[in-house]
Structures are given as structure tokens and as C-alpha cells.
């Protein structure tokens, strides 16, 4: 793929995580299975805590909004304090989480619970965030050149910070100037990139967005954001049209920044 010159007006690089900074396999084979395998145990252990109750409340509200969807799992309110009643409600939450994950939902309610579960897993050393080896050296060079670097992922900001704070490269949170998740808007909607630019304090064409998903790249382009599609092992294949249309890189080292003036 060679070298990709970064347009001179670019002042900030916005990074996707899954398939861009981090192998898809890590998310699919480590992070998500951890949630599925441990959600019931986590809920039982933390049920009485305020944070857990907020998470369940958000999931319950989402379940109400999803009630018309095929296979949707309602989460009942607790009507008593019996152990059997509690188990029934917890099982409903577990079933709802599994249903959302099976559909690859990106709801804030699901992401928030996942983020809190991953926090516990990272802190205890059960999980370490995997980073492609070219990522850290490249970001350090970008920052030395005066570039701002941000993350935009469908995973919650908290989950992002955990991945980079407890990574195979150590704590690398210092490399990022900010984090965005779906609270700013869906990654496949162009308005989200306008909001990010406004939040950063620049124009959309001052941003280069790196992602492995053409639909996200297209949405960013519609907002006049520069984009490049990242080709990594395990990523979904691109069509011939996508390969010919988008700027492609297989490593962050392929980005060539113009000399600072």
C-alpha cells in the first residue's frame, strides 16, 4: 500500500479501535466472551451497589424501547426481596445482555455495563488490551510533530480507557488527547463527525479518521473529514470498488506527515 501523505490541513487524527488499533480477534475472542461468561456472576456480586443498579436501570429502559423487536427480552422490576425473585430478575438481565450481544447492538446501556465489567477484569489482570505493534511508535511520532490524537469507538469511553490503560504496551493513555463514544452519535452518521470537530475546536477537514469500516469512512467523508481505511489481519474484506475508492493503509507507519512549519 506504500506511503499515504496526510493532507497539510490535518491537525488531528481520530482513531477507531477494533480492527484499527486493536485486533478484532481480541474484541471477539476475549472481551465479548468475558461478558457472556461472567455477567451473571458479576450481577450477583454487585447487585446492591448503586453503580450496578444504575446499569440495570438503563438496561431496563432500553428493554422497554426494544419491546417491539423480535426476540426482545423484558427486564421486570423487583416486586419483592426474596432470593427466588432476585434470581428471576438477574436472569432476565443476563438474557437481555446475551440477546443484545447476539445482535451486536451498540446501545449505551449495554456498553456501560460491559465497561464496568471490563474495568474489574482489567484491574484484576484477567484481561490486557491488545495493541498492534506499529500503533504506539507511530502515535508518538505524530504527537512529536504537533498532531492531536483522539479515539472514537462504539465502546464506551470508560472501556476505551481501560483497554489503553491496561494494555500489552502498558498504560498508554497519555498518548490520547480525548475519547469519543456513541454518546456523541453513531459512527455511521456524518453529524457525529461534525460534533467531534466542534468538540475538538477545529473544522472537519482538519481531522483524519482511520477506521476499518467503509460505512464509517463514508459518513466521515460526508462531513468533509479526511479518511483512510485500515487493512489488518482478521478485518472484513473490502469490495473492489472500496479498494479503489478509499485510501488504504495496513500500518500506521504508512502515514506520512507533512513537515511542520
PDB file of C-alpha atoms in Angstrom:
ATOM      1  CA  UNK A   1       0.000   0.000   0.000  1.00  0.00           C
ATOM      2  CA  UNK A   2       3.020   2.263   0.340  1.00  0.00           C
ATOM      3  CA  UNK A   3       3.050   5.737   1.845  1.00  0.00           C
ATOM      4  CA  UNK A   4      -0.063   7.837   2.349  1.00  0.00           C
ATOM      5  CA  UNK A   5       0.608  11.591   2.630  1.00  0.00           C
ATOM      6  CA  UNK A   6      -1.511  13.296   5.290  1.00  0.00           C
ATOM      7  CA  UNK A   7      -3.189  16.457   3.928  1.00  0.00           C
ATOM      8  CA  UNK A   8      -1.479  19.625   5.160  1.00  0.00           C
ATOM      9  CA  UNK A   9      -4.640  20.977   6.817  1.00  0.00           C
ATOM     10  CA  UNK A  10      -4.963  17.943   9.112  1.00  0.00           C
ATOM     11  CA  UNK A  11      -4.371  18.870  12.767  1.00  0.00           C
ATOM     12  CA  UNK A  12      -5.924  15.858  14.493  1.00  0.00           C
ATOM     13  CA  UNK A  13      -6.001  12.114  13.890  1.00  0.00           C
ATOM     14  CA  UNK A  14      -9.156  10.292  15.011  1.00  0.00           C
ATOM     15  CA  UNK A  15      -8.763   6.553  15.574  1.00  0.00           C
ATOM     16  CA  UNK A  16     -11.219   3.683  15.613  1.00  0.00           C
ATOM     17  CA  UNK A  17     -10.191   0.822  17.934  1.00  0.00           C
ATOM     18  CA  UNK A  18     -11.463  -2.582  16.779  1.00  0.00           C
ATOM     19  CA  UNK A  19      -9.634  -3.575  13.600  1.00  0.00           C
ATOM     20  CA  UNK A  20      -7.602  -0.341  13.638  1.00  0.00           C
ATOM     21  CA  UNK A  21      -5.510  -0.059  16.810  1.00  0.00           C
ATOM     22  CA  UNK A  22      -6.525  -3.448  18.158  1.00  0.00           C
ATOM     23  CA  UNK A  23      -7.089  -6.888  16.582  1.00  0.00           C
ATOM     24  CA  UNK A  24     -10.744  -7.742  16.012  1.00  0.00           C
ATOM     25  CA  UNK A  25      -9.905 -11.153  17.492  1.00  0.00           C
ATOM     26  CA  UNK A  26      -9.164  -9.525  20.870  1.00  0.00           C
ATOM     27  CA  UNK A  27     -12.622  -7.985  20.993  1.00  0.00           C
ATOM     28  CA  UNK A  28     -14.433 -11.020  19.620  1.00  0.00           C
ATOM     29  CA  UNK A  29     -12.472 -13.770  21.331  1.00  0.00           C
ATOM     30  CA  UNK A  30     -11.512 -12.137  24.645  1.00  0.00           C
ATOM     31  CA  UNK A  31     -13.631  -9.117  25.611  1.00  0.00           C
ATOM     32  CA  UNK A  32     -17.093 -10.215  24.476  1.00  0.00           C
ATOM     33  CA  UNK A  33     -16.802 -13.828  25.685  1.00  0.00           C
ATOM     34  CA  UNK A  34     -15.712 -12.498  29.073  1.00  0.00           C
ATOM     35  CA  UNK A  35     -19.012 -10.601  29.345  1.00  0.00           C
ATOM     36  CA  UNK A  36     -21.120 -13.578  28.266  1.00  0.00           C
ATOM     37  CA  UNK A  37     -19.360 -15.957  30.624  1.00  0.00           C
ATOM     38  CA  UNK A  38     -19.298 -13.686  33.677  1.00  0.00           C
ATOM     39  CA  UNK A  39     -22.343 -11.380  33.542  1.00  0.00           C
ATOM     40  CA  UNK A  40     -24.473 -13.441  35.944  1.00  0.00           C
ATOM     41  CA  UNK A  41     -21.657 -13.777  38.476  1.00  0.00           C
ATOM     42  CA  UNK A  42     -20.912 -10.046  38.202  1.00  0.00           C
ATOM     43  CA  UNK A  43     -24.557  -9.061  38.762  1.00  0.00           C
ATOM     44  CA  UNK A  44     -24.872 -11.335  41.780  1.00  0.00           C
ATOM     45  CA  UNK A  45     -21.696  -9.904  43.315  1.00  0.00           C
ATOM     46  CA  UNK A  46     -22.505  -6.224  42.689  1.00  0.00           C
ATOM     47  CA  UNK A  47     -26.330  -6.134  42.664  1.00  0.00           C
ATOM     48  CA  UNK A  48     -26.712  -3.982  45.774  1.00  0.00           C
ATOM     49  CA  UNK A  49     -24.209  -1.386  44.572  1.00  0.00           C
ATOM     50  CA  UNK A  50     -25.504   1.923  43.232  1.00  0.00           C
ATOM     51  CA  UNK A  51     -23.485   1.670  40.020  1.00  0.00           C
ATOM     52  CA  UNK A  52     -24.863  -1.781  39.225  1.00  0.00           C
ATOM     53  CA  UNK A  53     -28.418  -0.606  39.893  1.00  0.00           C
ATOM     54  CA  UNK A  54     -27.894   2.334  37.505  1.00  0.00           C
ATOM     55  CA  UNK A  55     -26.634  -0.100  34.865  1.00  0.00           C
ATOM     56  CA  UNK A  56     -29.664  -2.351  35.328  1.00  0.00           C
ATOM     57  CA  UNK A  57     -31.957   0.675  35.213  1.00  0.00           C
ATOM     58  CA  UNK A  58     -30.514   1.726  31.859  1.00  0.00           C
ATOM     59  CA  UNK A  59     -30.842  -1.812  30.512  1.00  0.00           C
ATOM     60  CA  UNK A  60     -34.460  -1.953  31.707  1.00  0.00           C
ATOM     61  CA  UNK A  61     -35.242   1.342  29.967  1.00  0.00           C
ATOM     62  CA  UNK A  62     -33.579   0.062  26.777  1.00  0.00           C
ATOM     63  CA  UNK A  63     -35.609  -3.157  27.017  1.00  0.00           C
ATOM     64  CA  UNK A  64     -38.801  -1.098  27.124  1.00  0.00           C
ATOM     65  CA  UNK A  65     -37.720   0.770  23.987  1.00  0.00           C
ATOM     66  CA  UNK A  66     -36.905  -2.563  22.332  1.00  0.00           C
ATOM     67  CA  UNK A  67     -40.219  -4.208  23.275  1.00  0.00           C
ATOM     68  CA  UNK A  68     -41.486  -4.294  19.696  1.00  0.00           C
ATOM     69  CA  UNK A  69     -38.354  -6.018  18.363  1.00  0.00           C
ATOM     70  CA  UNK A  70     -38.379  -9.718  17.582  1.00  0.00           C
ATOM     71  CA  UNK A  71     -36.968 -11.742  20.463  1.00  0.00           C
ATOM     72  CA  UNK A  72     -36.619  -8.732  22.784  1.00  0.00           C
ATOM     73  CA  UNK A  73     -36.119  -9.687  26.441  1.00  0.00           C
ATOM     74  CA  UNK A  74     -38.013  -7.594  29.038  1.00  0.00           C
ATOM     75  CA  UNK A  75     -36.438  -6.896  32.435  1.00  0.00           C
ATOM     76  CA  UNK A  76     -39.079  -6.901  35.203  1.00  0.00           C
ATOM     77  CA  UNK A  77     -38.952  -4.705  38.279  1.00  0.00           C
ATOM     78  CA  UNK A  78     -38.277  -6.426  41.575  1.00  0.00           C
ATOM     79  CA  UNK A  79     -41.608  -6.887  43.309  1.00  0.00           C
ATOM     80  CA  UNK A  80     -40.194  -8.411  46.476  1.00  0.00           C
ATOM     81  CA  UNK A  81     -36.976  -9.175  48.285  1.00  0.00           C
ATOM     82  CA  UNK A  82     -36.949 -12.956  48.053  1.00  0.00           C
ATOM     83  CA  UNK A  83     -33.937 -14.820  46.715  1.00  0.00           C
ATOM     84  CA  UNK A  84     -36.023 -16.520  44.031  1.00  0.00           C
ATOM     85  CA  UNK A  85     -37.408 -13.174  42.866  1.00  0.00           C
ATOM     86  CA  UNK A  86     -33.906 -11.697  42.698  1.00  0.00           C
ATOM     87  CA  UNK A  87     -32.638 -14.632  40.642  1.00  0.00           C
ATOM     88  CA  UNK A  88     -35.538 -14.190  38.218  1.00  0.00           C
ATOM     89  CA  UNK A  89     -34.670 -10.518  37.640  1.00  0.00           C
ATOM     90  CA  UNK A  90     -30.944 -11.211  37.330  1.00  0.00           C
ATOM     91  CA  UNK A  91     -31.629 -13.972  34.813  1.00  0.00           C
ATOM     92  CA  UNK A  92     -33.756 -11.530  32.772  1.00  0.00           C
ATOM     93  CA  UNK A  93     -30.842  -9.065  32.723  1.00  0.00           C
ATOM     94  CA  UNK A  94     -28.463 -11.843  31.673  1.00  0.00           C
ATOM     95  CA  UNK A  95     -30.826 -12.945  28.892  1.00  0.00           C
ATOM     96  CA  UNK A  96     -31.262  -9.358  27.717  1.00  0.00           C
ATOM     97  CA  UNK A  97     -27.485  -8.797  27.613  1.00  0.00           C
ATOM     98  CA  UNK A  98     -26.959 -12.038  25.681  1.00  0.00           C
ATOM     99  CA  UNK A  99     -29.752 -11.088  23.237  1.00  0.00           C
ATOM    100  CA  UNK A 100     -28.273  -7.636  22.599  1.00  0.00           C
ATOM    101  CA  UNK A 101     -24.792  -9.067  22.136  1.00  0.00           C
ATOM    102  CA  UNK A 102     -26.040 -11.734  19.715  1.00  0.00           C
ATOM    103  CA  UNK A 103     -27.417  -8.898  17.563  1.00  0.00           C
ATOM    104  CA  UNK A 104     -24.208  -6.853  18.002  1.00  0.00           C
ATOM    105  CA  UNK A 105     -26.213  -3.993  19.487  1.00  0.00           C
ATOM    106  CA  UNK A 106     -24.302  -0.796  20.297  1.00  0.00           C
ATOM    107  CA  UNK A 107     -26.711   0.592  22.905  1.00  0.00           C
ATOM    108  CA  UNK A 108     -25.340   2.875  25.582  1.00  0.00           C
ATOM    109  CA  UNK A 109     -26.961   0.689  28.260  1.00  0.00           C
ATOM    110  CA  UNK A 110     -25.149  -2.438  27.090  1.00  0.00           C
ATOM    111  CA  UNK A 111     -21.839  -0.644  26.602  1.00  0.00           C
ATOM    112  CA  UNK A 112     -22.000   0.870  30.076  1.00  0.00           C
ATOM    113  CA  UNK A 113     -22.449  -2.492  31.800  1.00  0.00           C
ATOM    114  CA  UNK A 114     -19.728  -4.026  29.655  1.00  0.00           C
ATOM    115  CA  UNK A 115     -17.391  -1.169  30.541  1.00  0.00           C
ATOM    116  CA  UNK A 116     -17.905  -1.699  34.251  1.00  0.00           C
ATOM    117  CA  UNK A 117     -17.352  -5.448  33.926  1.00  0.00           C
ATOM    118  CA  UNK A 118     -14.186  -4.943  31.889  1.00  0.00           C
ATOM    119  CA  UNK A 119     -12.923  -2.451  34.467  1.00  0.00           C
ATOM    120  CA  UNK A 120     -12.977  -5.211  37.070  1.00  0.00           C
ATOM    121  CA  UNK A 121     -11.353  -7.678  34.655  1.00  0.00           C
ATOM    122  CA  UNK A 122      -8.511  -5.309  33.698  1.00  0.00           C
ATOM    123  CA  UNK A 123      -7.885  -4.232  37.284  1.00  0.00           C
ATOM    124  CA  UNK A 124      -7.512  -7.839  38.419  1.00  0.00           C
ATOM    125  CA  UNK A 125      -5.252  -8.731  35.487  1.00  0.00           C
ATOM    126  CA  UNK A 126      -7.733 -11.122  33.900  1.00  0.00           C
ATOM    127  CA  UNK A 127      -7.609  -9.067  30.699  1.00  0.00           C
ATOM    128  CA  UNK A 128      -4.947  -6.928  28.958  1.00  0.00           C
ATOM    129  CA  UNK A 129      -5.751  -4.723  25.972  1.00  0.00           C
ATOM    130  CA  UNK A 130      -4.037  -5.864  22.778  1.00  0.00           C
ATOM    131  CA  UNK A 131      -2.455  -3.201  20.563  1.00  0.00           C
ATOM    132  CA  UNK A 132      -0.899  -3.659  17.116  1.00  0.00           C
ATOM    133  CA  UNK A 133       2.871  -3.173  17.425  1.00  0.00           C
ATOM    134  CA  UNK A 134       3.016  -0.260  14.962  1.00  0.00           C
ATOM    135  CA  UNK A 135       0.463   1.826  16.884  1.00  0.00           C
ATOM    136  CA  UNK A 136       2.415   3.258  19.831  1.00  0.00           C
ATOM    137  CA  UNK A 137       5.600   4.249  17.928  1.00  0.00           C
ATOM    138  CA  UNK A 138       3.513   5.906  15.205  1.00  0.00           C
ATOM    139  CA  UNK A 139       1.345   7.883  17.636  1.00  0.00           C
ATOM    140  CA  UNK A 140       4.452   9.089  19.471  1.00  0.00           C
ATOM    141  CA  UNK A 141       5.829  10.436  16.167  1.00  0.00           C
ATOM    142  CA  UNK A 142       2.521  12.108  15.323  1.00  0.00           C
ATOM    143  CA  UNK A 143       2.438  13.839  18.688  1.00  0.00           C
ATOM    144  CA  UNK A 144       6.066  14.957  18.340  1.00  0.00           C
ATOM    145  CA  UNK A 145       5.021  16.545  15.043  1.00  0.00           C
ATOM    146  CA  UNK A 146       2.312  18.505  16.878  1.00  0.00           C
ATOM    147  CA  UNK A 147      -0.621  16.307  15.901  1.00  0.00           C
ATOM    148  CA  UNK A 148      -3.526  15.782  18.305  1.00  0.00           C
ATOM    149  CA  UNK A 149      -4.750  12.179  18.598  1.00  0.00           C
ATOM    150  CA  UNK A 150      -8.266  11.130  19.607  1.00  0.00           C
ATOM    151  CA  UNK A 151     -10.207   7.878  19.890  1.00  0.00           C
ATOM    152  CA  UNK A 152     -13.739   7.339  18.504  1.00  0.00           C
ATOM    153  CA  UNK A 153     -15.214   3.920  19.214  1.00  0.00           C
ATOM    154  CA  UNK A 154     -18.614   2.355  19.735  1.00  0.00           C
ATOM    155  CA  UNK A 155     -17.236   1.028  23.011  1.00  0.00           C
ATOM    156  CA  UNK A 156     -17.789   3.368  25.950  1.00  0.00           C
ATOM    157  CA  UNK A 157     -15.152   5.952  26.833  1.00  0.00           C
ATOM    158  CA  UNK A 158     -14.537   4.023  30.037  1.00  0.00           C
ATOM    159  CA  UNK A 159     -13.964   0.786  28.105  1.00  0.00           C
ATOM    160  CA  UNK A 160     -11.562   2.632  25.786  1.00  0.00           C
ATOM    161  CA  UNK A 161      -9.547   3.994  28.693  1.00  0.00           C
ATOM    162  CA  UNK A 162      -9.356   0.547  30.268  1.00  0.00           C
ATOM    163  CA  UNK A 163      -8.063  -1.018  27.047  1.00  0.00           C
ATOM    164  CA  UNK A 164      -5.307   1.576  26.664  1.00  0.00           C
ATOM    165  CA  UNK A 165      -4.655   1.952  30.380  1.00  0.00           C
ATOM    166  CA  UNK A 166      -4.109  -1.788  30.904  1.00  0.00           C
ATOM    167  CA  UNK A 167      -2.611  -2.684  27.529  1.00  0.00           C
ATOM    168  CA  UNK A 168       0.081  -5.068  26.374  1.00  0.00           C
ATOM    169  CA  UNK A 169       2.154  -1.883  25.898  1.00  0.00           C
ATOM    170  CA  UNK A 170       1.482  -0.718  29.447  1.00  0.00           C
ATOM    171  CA  UNK A 171      -0.512   2.410  30.321  1.00  0.00           C
ATOM    172  CA  UNK A 172      -0.577   4.460  27.109  1.00  0.00           C
ATOM    173  CA  UNK A 173      -3.456   6.816  27.915  1.00  0.00           C
ATOM    174  CA  UNK A 174      -1.049   9.761  27.803  1.00  0.00           C
ATOM    175  CA  UNK A 175      -0.890   9.342  24.023  1.00  0.00           C
ATOM    176  CA  UNK A 176      -4.505  10.473  23.539  1.00  0.00           C
ATOM    177  CA  UNK A 177      -5.949  13.964  23.746  1.00  0.00           C
ATOM    178  CA  UNK A 178      -9.533  12.777  24.158  1.00  0.00           C
ATOM    179  CA  UNK A 179     -12.060   9.997  23.703  1.00  0.00           C
ATOM    180  CA  UNK A 180     -15.458   9.824  21.989  1.00  0.00           C
ATOM    181  CA  UNK A 181     -18.095   7.093  22.012  1.00  0.00           C
ATOM    182  CA  UNK A 182     -21.660   6.758  20.701  1.00  0.00           C
ATOM    183  CA  UNK A 183     -22.893   9.409  23.145  1.00  0.00           C
ATOM    184  CA  UNK A 184     -21.656  11.919  20.560  1.00  0.00           C
ATOM    185  CA  UNK A 185     -23.570   9.994  17.884  1.00  0.00           C
ATOM    186  CA  UNK A 186     -23.401   6.796  15.795  1.00  0.00           C
ATOM    187  CA  UNK A 187     -20.221   6.245  13.815  1.00  0.00           C
ATOM    188  CA  UNK A 188     -22.207   5.743  10.597  1.00  0.00           C
ATOM    189  CA  UNK A 189     -23.828   9.204  10.773  1.00  0.00           C
ATOM    190  CA  UNK A 190     -21.989  12.218   9.361  1.00  0.00           C
ATOM    191  CA  UNK A 191     -23.340  14.560  12.043  1.00  0.00           C
ATOM    192  CA  UNK A 192     -21.256  12.687  14.647  1.00  0.00           C
ATOM    193  CA  UNK A 193     -18.044  13.842  12.958  1.00  0.00           C
ATOM    194  CA  UNK A 194     -19.249  17.441  12.889  1.00  0.00           C
ATOM    195  CA  UNK A 195     -19.920  17.222  16.631  1.00  0.00           C
ATOM    196  CA  UNK A 196     -16.469  15.774  17.238  1.00  0.00           C
ATOM    197  CA  UNK A 197     -14.842  18.579  15.244  1.00  0.00           C
ATOM    198  CA  UNK A 198     -16.815  21.160  17.241  1.00  0.00           C
ATOM    199  CA  UNK A 199     -15.777  19.470  20.485  1.00  0.00           C
ATOM    200  CA  UNK A 200     -12.112  19.438  19.453  1.00  0.00           C
ATOM    201  CA  UNK A 201     -12.352  23.037  18.277  1.00  0.00           C
ATOM    202  CA  UNK A 202     -11.460  22.591  14.627  1.00  0.00           C
ATOM    203  CA  UNK A 203     -13.033  22.179  11.208  1.00  0.00           C
ATOM    204  CA  UNK A 204     -13.984  18.706   9.995  1.00  0.00           C
ATOM    205  CA  UNK A 205     -11.346  18.896   7.263  1.00  0.00           C
ATOM    206  CA  UNK A 206      -8.684  19.357   9.963  1.00  0.00           C
ATOM    207  CA  UNK A 207      -9.319  15.734  11.006  1.00  0.00           C
ATOM    208  CA  UNK A 208      -8.073  12.452   9.532  1.00  0.00           C
ATOM    209  CA  UNK A 209     -10.214   9.468  10.594  1.00  0.00           C
ATOM    210  CA  UNK A 210      -8.720   5.966  10.497  1.00  0.00           C
ATOM    211  CA  UNK A 211     -11.200   3.072  10.513  1.00  0.00           C
ATOM    212  CA  UNK A 212     -11.595  -0.426   9.093  1.00  0.00           C
ATOM    213  CA  UNK A 213     -15.314   0.072   8.310  1.00  0.00           C
ATOM    214  CA  UNK A 214     -16.253   1.646   4.942  1.00  0.00           C
ATOM    215  CA  UNK A 215     -19.682   2.787   6.218  1.00  0.00           C
ATOM    216  CA  UNK A 216     -17.947   4.798   8.932  1.00  0.00           C
ATOM    217  CA  UNK A 217     -15.440   6.161   6.432  1.00  0.00           C
ATOM    218  CA  UNK A 218     -18.301   7.202   4.173  1.00  0.00           C
ATOM    219  CA  UNK A 219     -20.115   9.010   6.995  1.00  0.00           C
ATOM    220  CA  UNK A 220     -16.927  10.865   7.937  1.00  0.00           C
ATOM    221  CA  UNK A 221     -16.320  11.823   4.307  1.00  0.00           C
ATOM    222  CA  UNK A 222     -19.837  13.229   4.050  1.00  0.00           C
ATOM    223  CA  UNK A 223     -18.888  15.572   6.880  1.00  0.00           C
ATOM    224  CA  UNK A 224     -15.772  16.667   4.917  1.00  0.00           C
ATOM    225  CA  UNK A 225     -13.437  14.699   7.200  1.00  0.00           C
ATOM    226  CA  UNK A 226     -10.374  13.063   5.638  1.00  0.00           C
ATOM    227  CA  UNK A 227     -10.412   9.273   5.901  1.00  0.00           C
ATOM    228  CA  UNK A 228      -8.228   6.233   5.358  1.00  0.00           C
ATOM    229  CA  UNK A 229      -9.372   2.628   5.661  1.00  0.00           C
ATOM    230  CA  UNK A 230      -7.114   0.346   7.687  1.00  0.00           C
ATOM    231  CA  UNK A 231      -6.387  -3.178   6.477  1.00  0.00           C
ATOM    232  CA  UNK A 232      -5.491  -5.507   9.348  1.00  0.00           C
ATOM    233  CA  UNK A 233      -5.383  -9.308   9.797  1.00  0.00           C
ATOM    234  CA  UNK A 234      -8.870 -10.548  10.597  1.00  0.00           C
ATOM    235  CA  UNK A 235     -10.690  -7.478   9.270  1.00  0.00           C
ATOM    236  CA  UNK A 236     -13.644  -7.867   6.934  1.00  0.00           C
ATOM    237  CA  UNK A 237     -12.690  -7.835   3.256  1.00  0.00           C
ATOM    238  CA  UNK A 238     -13.333  -4.835   1.046  1.00  0.00           C
ATOM    239  CA  UNK A 239     -15.084  -4.823  -2.300  1.00  0.00           C
ATOM    240  CA  UNK A 240     -13.081  -3.921  -5.397  1.00  0.00           C
ATOM    241  CA  UNK A 241     -14.920  -0.587  -5.519  1.00  0.00           C
ATOM    242  CA  UNK A 242     -13.996   0.155  -1.896  1.00  0.00           C
ATOM    243  CA  UNK A 243     -10.370  -0.772  -2.519  1.00  0.00           C
ATOM    244  CA  UNK A 244     -10.156   1.574  -5.481  1.00  0.00           C
ATOM    245  CA  UNK A 245     -12.091   4.429  -3.848  1.00  0.00           C
ATOM    246  CA  UNK A 246     -10.587   4.712  -0.370  1.00  0.00           C
ATOM    247  CA  UNK A 247      -7.053   5.494   0.700  1.00  0.00           C
ATOM    248  CA  UNK A 248      -5.777   2.275   2.307  1.00  0.00           C
ATOM    249  CA  UNK A 249      -3.083   1.593   4.898  1.00  0.00           C
ATOM    250  CA  UNK A 250      -2.014  -1.646   6.574  1.00  0.00           C
ATOM    251  CA  UNK A 251       0.141   0.036   9.245  1.00  0.00           C
ATOM    252  CA  UNK A 252       0.151   3.421  10.953  1.00  0.00           C
ATOM    253  CA  UNK A 253       3.779   3.753   9.804  1.00  0.00           C
ATOM    254  CA  UNK A 254       2.498   4.249   6.251  1.00  0.00           C
ATOM    255  CA  UNK A 255       1.111   7.698   7.113  1.00  0.00           C
ATOM    256  CA  UNK A 256       3.467  10.471   6.014  1.00  0.00           C
ATOM    257  CA  UNK A 257       3.008  13.751   7.873  1.00  0.00           C
ATOM    258  CA  UNK A 258       3.983  16.984   6.140  1.00  0.00           C
ATOM    259  CA  UNK A 259       6.914  18.752   7.763  1.00  0.00           C
ATOM    260  CA  UNK A 260       5.919  21.152  10.498  1.00  0.00           C
ATOM    261  CA  UNK A 261       6.366  24.768   9.507  1.00  0.00           C
TER     262      UNK A 261
END
